[in-house]
Short mmCIF file of C-alpha atoms (C1' of nucleotides) in Angstrom, two decimals:
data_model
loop_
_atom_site.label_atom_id
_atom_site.label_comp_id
_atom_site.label_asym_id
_atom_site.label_seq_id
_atom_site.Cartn_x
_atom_site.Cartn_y
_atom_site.Cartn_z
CA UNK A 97 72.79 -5.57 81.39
CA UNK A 98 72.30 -9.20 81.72
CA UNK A 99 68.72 -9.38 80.59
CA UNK A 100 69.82 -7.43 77.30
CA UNK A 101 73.00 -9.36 76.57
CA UNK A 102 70.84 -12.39 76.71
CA UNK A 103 68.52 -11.38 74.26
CA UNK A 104 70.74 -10.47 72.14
CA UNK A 105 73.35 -13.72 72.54
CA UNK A 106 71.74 -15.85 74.62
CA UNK A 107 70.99 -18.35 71.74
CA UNK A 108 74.99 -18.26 71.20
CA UNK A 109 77.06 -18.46 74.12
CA UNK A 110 76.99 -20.46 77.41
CA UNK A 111 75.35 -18.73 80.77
CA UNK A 112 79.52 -18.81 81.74
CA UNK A 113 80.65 -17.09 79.31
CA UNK A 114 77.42 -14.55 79.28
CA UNK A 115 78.71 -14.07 83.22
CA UNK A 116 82.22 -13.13 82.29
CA UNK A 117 81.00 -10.68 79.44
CA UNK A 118 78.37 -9.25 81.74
CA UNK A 119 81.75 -8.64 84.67
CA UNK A 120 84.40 -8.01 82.03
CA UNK A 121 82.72 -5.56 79.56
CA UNK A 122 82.22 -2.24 79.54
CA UNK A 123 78.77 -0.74 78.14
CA UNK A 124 78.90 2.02 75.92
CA UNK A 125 75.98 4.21 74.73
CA UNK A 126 76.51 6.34 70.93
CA UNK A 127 74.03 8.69 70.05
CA UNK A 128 73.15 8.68 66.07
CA UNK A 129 76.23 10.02 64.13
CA UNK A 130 78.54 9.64 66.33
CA UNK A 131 82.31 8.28 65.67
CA UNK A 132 82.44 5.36 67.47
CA UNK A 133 85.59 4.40 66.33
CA UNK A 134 87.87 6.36 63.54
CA UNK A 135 90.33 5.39 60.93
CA UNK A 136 93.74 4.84 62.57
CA UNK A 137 92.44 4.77 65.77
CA UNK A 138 94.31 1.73 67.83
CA UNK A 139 91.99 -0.98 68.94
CA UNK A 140 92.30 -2.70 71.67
CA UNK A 141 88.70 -3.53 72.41
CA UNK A 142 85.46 -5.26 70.02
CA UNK A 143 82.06 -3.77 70.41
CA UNK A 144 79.22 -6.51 70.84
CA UNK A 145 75.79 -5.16 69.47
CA UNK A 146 72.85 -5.10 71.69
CA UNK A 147 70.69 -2.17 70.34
CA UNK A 148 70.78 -0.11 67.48
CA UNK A 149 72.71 -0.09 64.19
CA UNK A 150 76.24 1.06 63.35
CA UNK A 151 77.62 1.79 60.03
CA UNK A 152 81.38 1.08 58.47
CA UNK A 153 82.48 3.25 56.35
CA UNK A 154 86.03 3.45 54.20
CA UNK A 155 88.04 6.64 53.13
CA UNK A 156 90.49 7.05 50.52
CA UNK A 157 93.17 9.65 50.71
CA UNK A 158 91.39 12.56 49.46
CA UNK A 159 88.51 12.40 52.29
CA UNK A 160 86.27 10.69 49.81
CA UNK A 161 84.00 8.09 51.69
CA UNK A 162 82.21 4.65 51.33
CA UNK A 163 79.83 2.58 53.40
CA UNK A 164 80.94 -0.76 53.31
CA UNK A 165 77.84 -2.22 55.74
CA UNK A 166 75.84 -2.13 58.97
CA UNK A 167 76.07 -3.71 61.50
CA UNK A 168 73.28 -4.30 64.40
CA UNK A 169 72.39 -6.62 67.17
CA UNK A 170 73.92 -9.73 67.77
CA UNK A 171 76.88 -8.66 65.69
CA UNK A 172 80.42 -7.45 65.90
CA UNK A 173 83.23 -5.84 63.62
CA UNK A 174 85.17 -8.73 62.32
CA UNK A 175 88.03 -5.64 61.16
CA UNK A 176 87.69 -4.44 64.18
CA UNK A 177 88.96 -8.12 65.65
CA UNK A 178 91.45 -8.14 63.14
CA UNK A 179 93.15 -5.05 64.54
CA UNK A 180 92.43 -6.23 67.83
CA UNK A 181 94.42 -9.47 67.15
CA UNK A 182 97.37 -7.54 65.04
CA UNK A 183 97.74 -4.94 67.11
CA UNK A 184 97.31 -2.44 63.90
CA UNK A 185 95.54 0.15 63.43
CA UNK A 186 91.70 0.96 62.14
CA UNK A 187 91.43 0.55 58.17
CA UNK A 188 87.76 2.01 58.56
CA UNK A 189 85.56 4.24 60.17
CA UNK A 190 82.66 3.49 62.68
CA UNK A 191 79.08 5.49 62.57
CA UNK A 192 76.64 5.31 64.97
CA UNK A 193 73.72 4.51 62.16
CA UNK A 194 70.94 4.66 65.21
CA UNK A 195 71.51 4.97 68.86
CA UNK A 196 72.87 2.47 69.64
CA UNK A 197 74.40 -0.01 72.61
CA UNK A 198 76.92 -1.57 72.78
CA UNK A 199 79.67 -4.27 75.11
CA UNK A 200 83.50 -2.83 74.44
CA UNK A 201 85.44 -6.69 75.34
CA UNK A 202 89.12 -5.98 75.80
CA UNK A 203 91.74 -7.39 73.51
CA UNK A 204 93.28 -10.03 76.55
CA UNK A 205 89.61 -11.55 77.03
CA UNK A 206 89.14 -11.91 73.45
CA UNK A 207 92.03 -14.37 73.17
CA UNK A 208 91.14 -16.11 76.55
CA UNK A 209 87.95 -16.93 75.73
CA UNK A 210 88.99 -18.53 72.22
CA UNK A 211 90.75 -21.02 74.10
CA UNK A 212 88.42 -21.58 76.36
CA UNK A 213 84.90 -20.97 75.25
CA UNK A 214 84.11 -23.19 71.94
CA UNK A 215 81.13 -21.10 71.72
CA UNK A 216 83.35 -17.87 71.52
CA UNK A 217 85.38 -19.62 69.05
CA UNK A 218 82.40 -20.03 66.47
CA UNK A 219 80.93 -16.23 67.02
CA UNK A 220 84.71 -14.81 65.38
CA UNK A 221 84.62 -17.38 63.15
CA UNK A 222 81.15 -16.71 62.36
CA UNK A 223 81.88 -12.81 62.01
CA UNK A 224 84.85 -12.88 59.71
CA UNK A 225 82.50 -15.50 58.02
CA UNK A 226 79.64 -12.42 57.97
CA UNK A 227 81.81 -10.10 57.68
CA UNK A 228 83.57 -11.11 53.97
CA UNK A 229 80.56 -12.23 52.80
CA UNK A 230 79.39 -8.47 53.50
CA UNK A 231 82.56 -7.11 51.79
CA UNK A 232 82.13 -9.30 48.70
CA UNK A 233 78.39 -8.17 48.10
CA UNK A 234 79.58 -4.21 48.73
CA UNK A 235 81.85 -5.50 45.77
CA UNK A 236 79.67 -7.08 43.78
CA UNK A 237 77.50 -3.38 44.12
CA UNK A 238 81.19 -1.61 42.95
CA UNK A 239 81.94 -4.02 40.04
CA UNK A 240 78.84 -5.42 38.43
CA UNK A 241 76.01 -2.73 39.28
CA UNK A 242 74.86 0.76 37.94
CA UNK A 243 74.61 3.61 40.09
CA UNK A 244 70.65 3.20 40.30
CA UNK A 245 70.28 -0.42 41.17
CA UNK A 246 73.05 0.42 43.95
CA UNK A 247 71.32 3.71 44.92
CA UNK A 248 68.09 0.99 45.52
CA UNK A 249 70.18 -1.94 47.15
CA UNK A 250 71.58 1.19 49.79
CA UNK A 251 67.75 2.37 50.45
CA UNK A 252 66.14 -0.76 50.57
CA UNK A 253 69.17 -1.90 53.39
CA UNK A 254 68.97 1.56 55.08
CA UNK A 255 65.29 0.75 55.22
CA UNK A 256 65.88 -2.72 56.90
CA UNK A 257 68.65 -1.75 59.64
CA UNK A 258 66.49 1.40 60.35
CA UNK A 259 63.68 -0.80 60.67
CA UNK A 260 61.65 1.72 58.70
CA UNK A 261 60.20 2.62 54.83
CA UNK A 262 60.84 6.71 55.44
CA UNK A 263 64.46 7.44 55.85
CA UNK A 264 65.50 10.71 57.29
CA UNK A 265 67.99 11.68 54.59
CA UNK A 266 69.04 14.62 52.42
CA UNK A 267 70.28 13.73 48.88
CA UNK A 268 74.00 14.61 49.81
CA UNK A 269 74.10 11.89 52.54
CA UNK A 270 73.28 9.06 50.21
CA UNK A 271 75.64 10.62 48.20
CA UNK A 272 78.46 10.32 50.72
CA UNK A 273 77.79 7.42 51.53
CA UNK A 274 78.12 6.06 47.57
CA UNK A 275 80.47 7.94 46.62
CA UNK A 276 78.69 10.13 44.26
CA UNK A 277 77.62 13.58 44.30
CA UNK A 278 74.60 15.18 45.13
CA UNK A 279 73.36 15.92 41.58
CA UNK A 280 73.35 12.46 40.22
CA UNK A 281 71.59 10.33 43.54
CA UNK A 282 68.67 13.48 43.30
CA UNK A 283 68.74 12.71 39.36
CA UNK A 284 68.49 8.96 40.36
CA UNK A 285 66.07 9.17 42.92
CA UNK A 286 63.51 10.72 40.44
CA UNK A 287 63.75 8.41 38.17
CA UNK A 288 63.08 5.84 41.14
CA UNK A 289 60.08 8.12 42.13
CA UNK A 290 59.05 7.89 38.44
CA UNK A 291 58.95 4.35 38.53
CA UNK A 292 57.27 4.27 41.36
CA UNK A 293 59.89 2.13 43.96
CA UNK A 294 60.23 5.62 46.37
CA UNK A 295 58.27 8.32 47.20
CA UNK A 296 60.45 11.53 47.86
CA UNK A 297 59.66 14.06 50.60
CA UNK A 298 62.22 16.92 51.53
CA UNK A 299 64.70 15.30 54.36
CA UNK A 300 63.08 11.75 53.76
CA UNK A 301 62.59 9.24 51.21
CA UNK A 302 59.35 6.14 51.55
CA UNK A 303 60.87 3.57 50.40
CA UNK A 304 58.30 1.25 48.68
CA UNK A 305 59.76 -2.39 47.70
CA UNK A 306 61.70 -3.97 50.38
CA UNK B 681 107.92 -32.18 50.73
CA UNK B 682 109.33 -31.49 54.35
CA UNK B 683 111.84 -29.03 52.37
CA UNK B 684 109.69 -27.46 50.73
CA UNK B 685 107.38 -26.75 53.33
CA UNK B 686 110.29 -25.57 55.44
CA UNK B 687 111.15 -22.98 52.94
CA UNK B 688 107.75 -21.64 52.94
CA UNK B 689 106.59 -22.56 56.23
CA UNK B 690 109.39 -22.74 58.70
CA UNK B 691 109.49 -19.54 60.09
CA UNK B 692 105.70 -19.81 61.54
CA UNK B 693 104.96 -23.00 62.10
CA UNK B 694 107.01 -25.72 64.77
CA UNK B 695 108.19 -28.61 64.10
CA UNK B 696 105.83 -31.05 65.46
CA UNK B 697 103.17 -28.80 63.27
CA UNK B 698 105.25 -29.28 60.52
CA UNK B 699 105.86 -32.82 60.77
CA UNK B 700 101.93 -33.14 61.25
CA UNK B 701 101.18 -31.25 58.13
CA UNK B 702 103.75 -33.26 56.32
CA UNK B 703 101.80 -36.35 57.37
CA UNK B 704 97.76 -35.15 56.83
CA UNK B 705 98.23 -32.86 53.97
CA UNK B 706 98.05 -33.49 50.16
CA UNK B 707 100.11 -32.77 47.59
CA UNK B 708 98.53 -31.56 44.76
CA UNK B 709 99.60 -29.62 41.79
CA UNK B 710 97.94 -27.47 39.07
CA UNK B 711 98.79 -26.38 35.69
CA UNK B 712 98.86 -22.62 34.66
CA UNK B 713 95.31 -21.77 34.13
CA UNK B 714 93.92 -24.64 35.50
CA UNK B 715 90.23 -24.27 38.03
CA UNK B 716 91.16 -25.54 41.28
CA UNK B 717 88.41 -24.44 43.11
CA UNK B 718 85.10 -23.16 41.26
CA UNK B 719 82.16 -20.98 42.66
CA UNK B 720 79.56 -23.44 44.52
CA UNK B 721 81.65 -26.06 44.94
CA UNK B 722 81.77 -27.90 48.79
CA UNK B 723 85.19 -27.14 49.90
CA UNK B 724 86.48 -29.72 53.30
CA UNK B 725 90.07 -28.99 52.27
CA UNK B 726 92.34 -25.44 52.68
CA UNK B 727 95.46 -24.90 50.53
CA UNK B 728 98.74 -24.29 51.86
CA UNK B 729 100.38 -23.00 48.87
CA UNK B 730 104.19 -24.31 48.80
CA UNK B 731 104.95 -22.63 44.65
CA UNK B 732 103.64 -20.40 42.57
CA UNK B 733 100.26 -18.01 42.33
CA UNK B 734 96.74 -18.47 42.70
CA UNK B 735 94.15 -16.06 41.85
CA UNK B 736 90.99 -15.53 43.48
CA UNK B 737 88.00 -14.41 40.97
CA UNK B 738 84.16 -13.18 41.62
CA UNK B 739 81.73 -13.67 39.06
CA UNK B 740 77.85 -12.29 38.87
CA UNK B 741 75.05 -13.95 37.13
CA UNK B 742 75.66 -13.01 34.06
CA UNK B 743 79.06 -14.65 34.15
CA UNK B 744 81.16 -11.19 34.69
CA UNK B 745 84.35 -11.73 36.02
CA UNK B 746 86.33 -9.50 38.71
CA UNK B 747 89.59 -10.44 39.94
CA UNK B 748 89.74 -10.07 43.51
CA UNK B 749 93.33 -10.86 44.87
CA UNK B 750 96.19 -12.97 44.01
CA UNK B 751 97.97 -15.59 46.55
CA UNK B 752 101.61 -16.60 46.87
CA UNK B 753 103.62 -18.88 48.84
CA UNK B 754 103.45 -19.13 52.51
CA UNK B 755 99.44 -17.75 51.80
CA UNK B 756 96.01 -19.30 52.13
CA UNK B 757 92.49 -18.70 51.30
CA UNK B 758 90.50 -17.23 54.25
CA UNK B 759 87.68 -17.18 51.85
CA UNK B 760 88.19 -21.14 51.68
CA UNK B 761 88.75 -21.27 54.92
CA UNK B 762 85.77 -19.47 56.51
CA UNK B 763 83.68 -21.97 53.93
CA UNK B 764 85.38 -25.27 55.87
CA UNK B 765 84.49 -24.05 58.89
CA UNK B 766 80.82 -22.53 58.04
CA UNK B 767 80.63 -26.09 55.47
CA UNK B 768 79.12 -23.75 53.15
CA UNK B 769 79.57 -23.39 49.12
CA UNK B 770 82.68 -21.33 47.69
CA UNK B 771 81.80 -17.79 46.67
CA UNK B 772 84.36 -17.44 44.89
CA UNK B 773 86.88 -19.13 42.03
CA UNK B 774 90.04 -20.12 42.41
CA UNK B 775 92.88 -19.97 39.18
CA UNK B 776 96.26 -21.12 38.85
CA UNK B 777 98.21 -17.91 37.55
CA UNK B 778 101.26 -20.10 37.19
CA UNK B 779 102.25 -23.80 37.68
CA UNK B 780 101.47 -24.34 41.53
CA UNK B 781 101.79 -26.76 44.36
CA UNK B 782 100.30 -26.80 47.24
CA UNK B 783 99.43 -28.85 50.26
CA UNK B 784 95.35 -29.71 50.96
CA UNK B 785 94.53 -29.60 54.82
CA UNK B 786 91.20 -31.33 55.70
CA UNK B 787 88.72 -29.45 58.10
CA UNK B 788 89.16 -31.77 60.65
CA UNK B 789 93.00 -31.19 61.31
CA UNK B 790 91.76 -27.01 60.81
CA UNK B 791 89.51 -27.14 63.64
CA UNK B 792 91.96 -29.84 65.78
CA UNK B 793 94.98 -27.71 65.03
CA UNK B 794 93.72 -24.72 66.22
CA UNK B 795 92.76 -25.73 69.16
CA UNK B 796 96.71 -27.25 69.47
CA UNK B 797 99.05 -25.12 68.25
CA UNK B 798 99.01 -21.57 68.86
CA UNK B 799 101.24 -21.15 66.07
CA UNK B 800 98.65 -22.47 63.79
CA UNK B 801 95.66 -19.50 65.21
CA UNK B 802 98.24 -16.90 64.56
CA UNK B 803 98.31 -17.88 61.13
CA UNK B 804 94.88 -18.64 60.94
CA UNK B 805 93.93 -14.93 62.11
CA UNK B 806 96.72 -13.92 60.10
CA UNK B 807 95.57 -15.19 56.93
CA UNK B 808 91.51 -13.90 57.71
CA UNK B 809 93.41 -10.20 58.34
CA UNK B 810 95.61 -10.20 54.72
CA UNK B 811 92.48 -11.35 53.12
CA UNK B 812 90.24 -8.48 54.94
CA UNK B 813 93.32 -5.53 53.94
CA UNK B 814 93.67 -6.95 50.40
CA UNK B 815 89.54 -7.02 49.80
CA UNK B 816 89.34 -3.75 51.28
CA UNK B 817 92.32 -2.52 48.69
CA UNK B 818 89.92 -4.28 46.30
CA UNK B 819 87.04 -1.91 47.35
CA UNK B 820 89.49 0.95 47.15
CA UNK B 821 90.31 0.29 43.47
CA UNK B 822 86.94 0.14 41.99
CA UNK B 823 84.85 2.78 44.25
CA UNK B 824 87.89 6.13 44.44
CA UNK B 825 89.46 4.46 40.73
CA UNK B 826 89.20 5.31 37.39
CA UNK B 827 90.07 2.08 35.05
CA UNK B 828 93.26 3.64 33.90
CA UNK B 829 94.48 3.64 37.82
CA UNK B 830 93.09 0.50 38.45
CA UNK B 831 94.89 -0.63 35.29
CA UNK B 832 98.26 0.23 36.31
CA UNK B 833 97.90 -1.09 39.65
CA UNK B 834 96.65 -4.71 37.98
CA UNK B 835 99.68 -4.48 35.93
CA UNK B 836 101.99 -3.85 38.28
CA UNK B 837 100.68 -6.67 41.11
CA UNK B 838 100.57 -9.19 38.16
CA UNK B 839 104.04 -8.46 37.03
CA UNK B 840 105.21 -9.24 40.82
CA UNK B 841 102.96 -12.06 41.26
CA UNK B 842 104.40 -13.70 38.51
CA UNK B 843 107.92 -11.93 39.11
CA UNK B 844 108.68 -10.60 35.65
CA UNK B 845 108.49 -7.38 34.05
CA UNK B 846 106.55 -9.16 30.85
CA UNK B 847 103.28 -9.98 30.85
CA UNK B 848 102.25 -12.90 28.65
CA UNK B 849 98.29 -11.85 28.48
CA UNK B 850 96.06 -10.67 25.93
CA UNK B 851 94.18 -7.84 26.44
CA UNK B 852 90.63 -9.24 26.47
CA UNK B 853 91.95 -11.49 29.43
CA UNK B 854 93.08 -8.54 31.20
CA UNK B 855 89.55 -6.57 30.54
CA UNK B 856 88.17 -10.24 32.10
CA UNK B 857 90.19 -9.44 35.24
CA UNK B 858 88.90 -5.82 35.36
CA UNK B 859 85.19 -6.67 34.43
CA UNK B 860 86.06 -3.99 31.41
CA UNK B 861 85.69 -4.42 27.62
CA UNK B 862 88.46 -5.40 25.26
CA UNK B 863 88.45 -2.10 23.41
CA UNK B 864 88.46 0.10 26.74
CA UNK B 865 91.56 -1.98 27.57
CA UNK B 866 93.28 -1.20 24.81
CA UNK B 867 92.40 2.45 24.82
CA UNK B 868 94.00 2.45 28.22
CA UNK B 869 97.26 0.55 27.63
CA UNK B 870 97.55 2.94 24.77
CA UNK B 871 97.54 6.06 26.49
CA UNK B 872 100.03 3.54 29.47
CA UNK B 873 102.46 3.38 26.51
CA UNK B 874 102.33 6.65 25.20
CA UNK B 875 103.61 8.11 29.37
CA UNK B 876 106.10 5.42 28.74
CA UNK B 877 104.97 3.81 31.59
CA UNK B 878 104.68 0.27 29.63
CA UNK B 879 105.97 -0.94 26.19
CA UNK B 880 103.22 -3.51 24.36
CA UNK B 881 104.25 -6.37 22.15
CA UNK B 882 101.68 -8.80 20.51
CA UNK B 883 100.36 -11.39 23.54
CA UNK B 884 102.86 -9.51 25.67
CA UNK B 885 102.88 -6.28 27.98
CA UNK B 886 106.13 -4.89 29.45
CA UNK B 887 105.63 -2.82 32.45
CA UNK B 888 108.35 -0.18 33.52
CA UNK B 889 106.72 0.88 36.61
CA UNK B 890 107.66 -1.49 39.43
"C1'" DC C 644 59.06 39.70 59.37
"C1'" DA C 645 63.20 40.00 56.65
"C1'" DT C 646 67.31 37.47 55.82
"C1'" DT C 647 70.14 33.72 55.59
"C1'" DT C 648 70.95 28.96 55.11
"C1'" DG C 649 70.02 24.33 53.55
"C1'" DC C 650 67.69 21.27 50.39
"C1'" DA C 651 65.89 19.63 45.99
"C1'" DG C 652 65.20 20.04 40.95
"C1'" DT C 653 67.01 20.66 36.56
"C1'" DA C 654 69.61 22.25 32.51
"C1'" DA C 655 73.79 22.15 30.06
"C1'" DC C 656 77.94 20.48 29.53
"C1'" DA C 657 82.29 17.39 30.24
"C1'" DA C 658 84.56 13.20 31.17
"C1'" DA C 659 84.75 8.26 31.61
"C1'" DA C 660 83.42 4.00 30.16
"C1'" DG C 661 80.97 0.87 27.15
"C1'" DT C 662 79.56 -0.61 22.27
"C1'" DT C 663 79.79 -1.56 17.39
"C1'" DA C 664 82.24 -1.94 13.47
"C1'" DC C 665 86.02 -2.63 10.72
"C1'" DA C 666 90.93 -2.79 9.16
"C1'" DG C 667 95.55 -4.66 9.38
"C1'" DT C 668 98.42 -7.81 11.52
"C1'" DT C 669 100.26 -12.32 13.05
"C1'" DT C 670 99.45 -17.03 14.08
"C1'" DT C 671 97.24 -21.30 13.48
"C1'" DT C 672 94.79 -24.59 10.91
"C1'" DT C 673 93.53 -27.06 6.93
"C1'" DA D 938 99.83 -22.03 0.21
"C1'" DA D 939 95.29 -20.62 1.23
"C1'" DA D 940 91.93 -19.93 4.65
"C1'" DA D 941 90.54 -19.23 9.19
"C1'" DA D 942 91.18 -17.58 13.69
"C1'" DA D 943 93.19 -14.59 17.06
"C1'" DC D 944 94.99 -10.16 18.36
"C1'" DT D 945 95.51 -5.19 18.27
"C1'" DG D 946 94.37 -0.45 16.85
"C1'" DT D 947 91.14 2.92 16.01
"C1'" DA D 948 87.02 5.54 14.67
"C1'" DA D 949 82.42 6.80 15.69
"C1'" DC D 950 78.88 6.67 18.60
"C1'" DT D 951 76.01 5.82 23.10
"C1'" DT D 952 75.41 5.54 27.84
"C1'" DT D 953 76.63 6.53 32.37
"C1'" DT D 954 78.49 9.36 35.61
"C1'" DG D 955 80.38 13.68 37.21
"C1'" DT D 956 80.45 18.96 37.26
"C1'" DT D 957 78.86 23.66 37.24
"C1'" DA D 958 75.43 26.76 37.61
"C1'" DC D 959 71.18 28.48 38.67
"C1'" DT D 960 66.31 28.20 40.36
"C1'" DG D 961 62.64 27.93 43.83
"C1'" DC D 962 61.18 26.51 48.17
"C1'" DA D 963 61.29 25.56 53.16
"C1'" DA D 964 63.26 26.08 57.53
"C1'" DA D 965 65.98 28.40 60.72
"C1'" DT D 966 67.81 32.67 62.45
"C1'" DG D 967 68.07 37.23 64.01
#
DNA sequence: CATTTGCAGTAACAAAAGTTACAGTTTTTT
DNA sequence: AAAAAACTGTAACTTTTGTTACTGCAAATG
């Protein structure tokens, strides 16, 4: 575990504080869509990323859904922290996006180390730092973009955090994930093709521009 | 100030904190209306507000506006505070919705304080988890919303924000708020009036709903 | 191999939101 | 007092998004 944690936050934190994640955290393996943590859940642990990708999604009352962003190596779940920290419950849902691994760090570490670790200190402030900036773009999408450019935006980072142009999708799980229906991303998506940003096979979509 | 800090303040923060904010911070006050903190400026100060409402705007390139949150007494601006610490630009803008006071807290004493008083983290953590809940209510509004909701609910938080029942606005200021036309606004507030849910007056809306 | 299931394409229509234009007020300015 | 500016209401129209329904095709299943 070691080697991995280091490549993944060895540019961040001392080779102290690497020891004490390496003794005090547990590793945890997801396999691509799985829950990895669910709304209302109680927290009482933050996931460090070493491999993979997960996604964050929000649900209104009515089951409808949202992705809000991904997440992947080198990061963590700045709501997640915040629930930690409150001792409330989760506001959002966690996907695995990828298989992915990951460093569960219990709730009584993550306040012992903020006082101790200046290094620590900087990572959460850095994440809730990430993390709204992250929340203000996925509103800048809601508030100030048409469905197509933020079907695009969603492909194009899909493509990124997947680390590849052809994403293994169907139409309705883009549309889940934007809160849309079926009908209008497939509508959307040819006009894409048409312009020729995406090429569209059945279960994947080539993204071209990235 | 001491008073006035204790009224707003008391309850979290100890005395010696108190005393020590009393001593760094500046006073400052700003008319209804007036910019106190504009998109891309360098912010090295937080607000501690002691009177009054603040609120928080996003705007795109094109210069559309989205209101994202309002703040009261006893609140700050995690947004403002997560650019201190990062010492990068503000992404957002910052309004007075009424006459306000407030105290300005320089990074330095941020990062010293936090590493002093534990009373000071809680709020600190405190203030990054309101701001996370009331973006995420944010995201709510405009992705499982239809204007006429999101409306009401704008309504109804600016008639507590500014704790009265009438609403001294026009409606192209409130279609500003909502990113919405003028005309759409008044469709809406229309059809608000007609369910009796709000009475309108020239420059001034009356909402029932509380 | 026949059947069922899941996926994509598209038409036709409905609802929500945005746009343009103009009229009738009230308020402010000159 | 007359003119200009600001505010609201509304009609008519467009664009965007959502819904329903049906098709054809591919893949999975028995």
């Amino acid at each position: 575990m070691l080697q991995e944690l280091k490549e993944a936050y060895g540019f961040i934190f001392e080779e102290e504080l690497l020891k004490e994640i390496e003794h005090t955290g547990v590793l945890k393996f997801a396999r691509e869509g799985e829950i990895i943590m669910d709304i209302n859940d109680y927290i009482s642990s933050m996931p460090l990323l070493l491999e993979g990708a997960i996604k964050i999604l929000r649900e209104d009352k009515e089951g409808n859904e949202l992705l809000l962003y991904f997440l992947e190596r080198g990061d963590t779940c700045a709501l997640t922290l915040s629930c930690c920290l409150g001792q409330t419950k989760s506001e959002v849902r966690a996907v695995a996006e990828r298989d992915t691994r990951f460093i569960m760090i219990p709730v009584s570490k993550i306040e012992e180390w903020t006082a101790k670790y200046k290094s620590w200190r900087n990572f959460v402030f850095e994440s809730y730092h990430s993390r709204l900036t992250e929340m203000l773009e996925t509103i800048d999408t809601l508030a100030f973009m048409n469905m197509d450019k933020r079907l695009l935006r969603y492909l194009q980072d899909k493509a990124k955090i997947n680390q590849s142009e052809e994403l293994q999708v169907t139409h309705q799980q883009v549309a889940y994930d934007l809160n849309t229906s079926r009908v209008v991303v497939s509508r959307l998506l040819k006009k894409l093709e048409m312009e020729g940003k995406i090429l569209l096979q059945r279960n994947s979509i080539v993204v071209h521009e990235l």
